[in-house]
Amino acid sequence: MTTKSHFLDYLFNPKSIALVGASGKEGKIGYFYLKNLLEYKGKIFPVNPKEEEVLGTKCYKSVSEIDEEIDLAVLVIASKFVVDVIKECAEKKVKVAVVTSAGFSETGEEGKKLEEEMLSIARKAGMRIVGPNCFGIRNCNASLNATFSFEASKEPGTISFLTQSGGGGEVIYIQGMDEGLKFSKFMVCGNKSDLDDYEVIDYFGNDPETNVICLFLESIKEGRKFYESAKKVSSKKPIVVCKVGRTEGAARAASSHTAAIAGNTVAFDTAFKQAGLIQTRNAQELIDVVKAVDWQPLPRGNKLGIITASGGLGVELTDLAEESGLEVPELEPEIQERIKALIPPFASARNPVDMTPIWGQFSEVMKKTIEAFYESNKVDIIVPIIVLRATRMTDLLESVRDSILECQNKYEAKKPVYICWISLKDSIQNKQIFENAKIPCYEWTGRIARTSALVREYASYLEKLKN
């Protein structure tokens, strides 16, 4: 937990929470929020003028009726009631309010006026607003789930995630968890009427529970401040960003979704690059890159060492890697000689190493080739391609995993290993043999090439800063 000196501590580690719109009726939005909040260690105060008790907890008629200090208020009520409740929160000296309600600036002029009125009251009282039109927040390390989704991680993590879209962000969060990512903090900023992205980036940058920051944004309001914060933080923690709303049609959709002004794509691309952000084109890439930077070391160069039993996929990956600015160089002669002694005469030791489908020797060839890659000056990123039949052979997969882990412990040169995984449905679960050991698996060659290139670009940025 961070020292309580930042206002966002009241959001992510509040001592007390008022839930306005709490309900004991299953199916109501206030029911789901309350059910989740009751698992939190802090004090929870349900508020609903029509209820005396909800889910076994005393219910208050209003925020002002609560006789204790409130750090965080979560509003799950219709937009027409929000201004009056914000007035109560202001008088109560609530520190932060999460306004989940839709019906504000994203709907037009009337909604915009309502949003400005709410914001004016909050600012006069020194209270900060998250939203409106947002999904809520989580602190997975403190069992705080102020959303209506039950899909909250029970495991602590070090990835913090800021998203403008509630639904889209939740999909990324759940998919990320399904792929083994462990989240620390999760925040949906919605219309961003008050709290801005750069403030959250600053906070995550100083948060000891955050090692990787990911952003899924439709707009950026304070461009200069965003740039300065991102540049400062990216020098010590990777920031992976997916900025959507790049095309005319998508910008129009973003405007009606979160009142976002998508902005100039070229300007954003340039600013992200200069600030050292890792920019992905979509949510899948976002998860891929976060997994790579969270689980594996950064590469010291751009050269791939590929080992495969499928020559064609090795050629395809080489194409995609080199088209992405990476290299697949021929290995040193002495390294090739070591590998040639392991494989048939018709196989190739040049790089990609095409071992051909020699299943009886698969484990040994993989082990010794991976060792050779670690000792080669021509390899910075190691990519074993594992396909079809091999994906069903769990003993073989475990031996490859153990070889990788052994090398990562043995060799001083820290080289990332990414598995290119192509299996049928009956063996897809076997990739967990690698992923449980934090060796990421990417389906098909394109995802490997793209992830490797993006991660290498970030590593290169950090090297330039040091020099």
PDB file of N, CA and C in Angstrom, residues 16 30 35 38 42 53 76 84 150 188 193 211 214 232 234 244 279 312-313 317 332 340 369 432:
ATOM      1  N   SER A  16     -13.090   4.001   4.131  1.00  0.00           N
ATOM      2  CA  SER A  16     -14.556   3.922   4.193  1.00  0.00           C
ATOM      3  C   SER A  16     -15.152   4.255   2.825  1.00  0.00           C
ATOM      4  N   GLY A  30     -27.077  -1.901  -8.251  1.00  0.00           N
ATOM      5  CA  GLY A  30     -26.572  -1.611  -6.910  1.00  0.00           C
ATOM      6  C   GLY A  30     -26.348  -2.860  -6.071  1.00  0.00           C
ATOM      7  N   LYS A  35     -22.456  -6.299  -3.358  1.00  0.00           N
ATOM      8  CA  LYS A  35     -21.963  -7.669  -3.158  1.00  0.00           C
ATOM      9  C   LYS A  35     -20.431  -7.680  -3.258  1.00  0.00           C
ATOM     10  N   LEU A  38     -18.654  -5.603  -0.278  1.00  0.00           N
ATOM     11  CA  LEU A  38     -18.695  -6.217   1.057  1.00  0.00           C
ATOM     12  C   LEU A  38     -17.523  -7.163   1.304  1.00  0.00           C
ATOM     13  N   GLY A  42     -12.334  -2.443   4.265  1.00  0.00           N
ATOM     14  CA  GLY A  42     -12.739  -1.145   4.813  1.00  0.00           C
ATOM     15  C   GLY A  42     -14.219  -1.123   5.190  1.00  0.00           C
ATOM     16  N   GLU A  53     -32.122  -1.971   5.373  1.00  0.00           N
ATOM     17  CA  GLU A  53     -30.998  -2.896   5.454  1.00  0.00           C
ATOM     18  C   GLU A  53     -30.842  -3.578   4.098  1.00  0.00           C
ATOM     19  N   VAL A  76     -24.154   4.826  -8.048  1.00  0.00           N
ATOM     20  CA  VAL A  76     -24.747   3.956  -9.061  1.00  0.00           C
ATOM     21  C   VAL A  76     -26.234   4.320  -9.189  1.00  0.00           C
ATOM     22  N   ASP A  84     -27.419  16.342  -6.873  1.00  0.00           N
ATOM     23  CA  ASP A  84     -27.829  16.465  -5.467  1.00  0.00           C
ATOM     24  C   ASP A  84     -26.956  15.605  -4.554  1.00  0.00           C
ATOM     25  N   PHE A 150     -18.346  -9.572 -11.295  1.00  0.00           N
ATOM     26  CA  PHE A 150     -17.793 -10.493 -10.305  1.00  0.00           C
ATOM     27  C   PHE A 150     -16.432 -11.038 -10.745  1.00  0.00           C
ATOM     28  N   VAL A 188     -11.516   2.536 -14.656  1.00  0.00           N
ATOM     29  CA  VAL A 188     -12.214   3.016 -15.848  1.00  0.00           C
ATOM     30  C   VAL A 188     -12.476   4.508 -15.659  1.00  0.00           C
ATOM     31  N   SER A 193     -14.200  13.727 -16.764  1.00  0.00           N
ATOM     32  CA  SER A 193     -14.602  15.111 -16.524  1.00  0.00           C
ATOM     33  C   SER A 193     -13.599  15.844 -15.635  1.00  0.00           C
ATOM     34  N   ASN A 211       4.362  -2.614 -11.648  1.00  0.00           N
ATOM     35  CA  ASN A 211       5.593  -2.777 -12.441  1.00  0.00           C
ATOM     36  C   ASN A 211       5.371  -2.461 -13.916  1.00  0.00           C
ATOM     37  N   CYS A 214      -0.651  -0.386 -18.318  1.00  0.00           N
ATOM     38  CA  CYS A 214      -1.275  -0.483 -19.645  1.00  0.00           C
ATOM     39  C   CYS A 214      -2.455   0.473 -19.732  1.00  0.00           C
ATOM     40  N   LYS A 232       8.413  10.600 -18.273  1.00  0.00           N
ATOM     41  CA  LYS A 232       9.094  10.430 -16.980  1.00  0.00           C
ATOM     42  C   LYS A 232       8.932   8.993 -16.466  1.00  0.00           C
ATOM     43  N   SER A 234       7.973   6.191 -18.178  1.00  0.00           N
ATOM     44  CA  SER A 234       8.404   5.089 -19.063  1.00  0.00           C
ATOM     45  C   SER A 234       9.887   4.780 -18.923  1.00  0.00           C
ATOM     46  N   VAL A 244      -7.350   3.959 -29.397  1.00  0.00           N
ATOM     47  CA  VAL A 244      -8.317   3.706 -30.460  1.00  0.00           C
ATOM     48  C   VAL A 244      -8.993   5.022 -30.858  1.00  0.00           C
ATOM     49  N   GLN A 279       3.342   1.330 -28.230  1.00  0.00           N
ATOM     50  CA  GLN A 279       1.999   1.513 -28.791  1.00  0.00           C
ATOM     51  C   GLN A 279       1.565   0.282 -29.567  1.00  0.00           C
ATOM     52  N   GLY A 312       8.785 -24.365 -43.102  1.00  0.00           N
ATOM     53  CA  GLY A 312       7.959 -23.309 -43.697  1.00  0.00           C
ATOM     54  C   GLY A 312       7.598 -22.222 -42.696  1.00  0.00           C
ATOM     55  N   LEU A 313       7.263 -22.643 -41.473  1.00  0.00           N
ATOM     56  CA  LEU A 313       6.918 -21.625 -40.464  1.00  0.00           C
ATOM     57  C   LEU A 313       8.146 -20.835 -40.033  1.00  0.00           C
ATOM     58  N   LEU A 317       8.197 -16.829 -40.209  1.00  0.00           N
ATOM     59  CA  LEU A 317       8.558 -15.977 -39.076  1.00  0.00           C
ATOM     60  C   LEU A 317       9.747 -15.080 -39.421  1.00  0.00           C
ATOM     61  N   GLU A 332      26.979 -18.214 -35.859  1.00  0.00           N
ATOM     62  CA  GLU A 332      28.422 -18.348 -35.989  1.00  0.00           C
ATOM     63  C   GLU A 332      28.754 -19.777 -36.436  1.00  0.00           C
ATOM     64  N   LYS A 340      24.746 -28.949 -35.896  1.00  0.00           N
ATOM     65  CA  LYS A 340      24.746 -29.949 -36.972  1.00  0.00           C
ATOM     66  C   LYS A 340      24.957 -31.361 -36.426  1.00  0.00           C
ATOM     67  N   THR A 369      20.136 -26.698 -28.508  1.00  0.00           N
ATOM     68  CA  THR A 369      20.048 -25.531 -29.400  1.00  0.00           C
ATOM     69  C   THR A 369      19.719 -24.274 -28.596  1.00  0.00           C
ATOM     70  N   GLN A 432      -0.096 -24.094 -21.138  1.00  0.00           N
ATOM     71  CA  GLN A 432       0.058 -23.679 -19.731  1.00  0.00           C
ATOM     72  C   GLN A 432       1.345 -24.220 -19.124  1.00  0.00           C
TER      73      GLN A 432
END
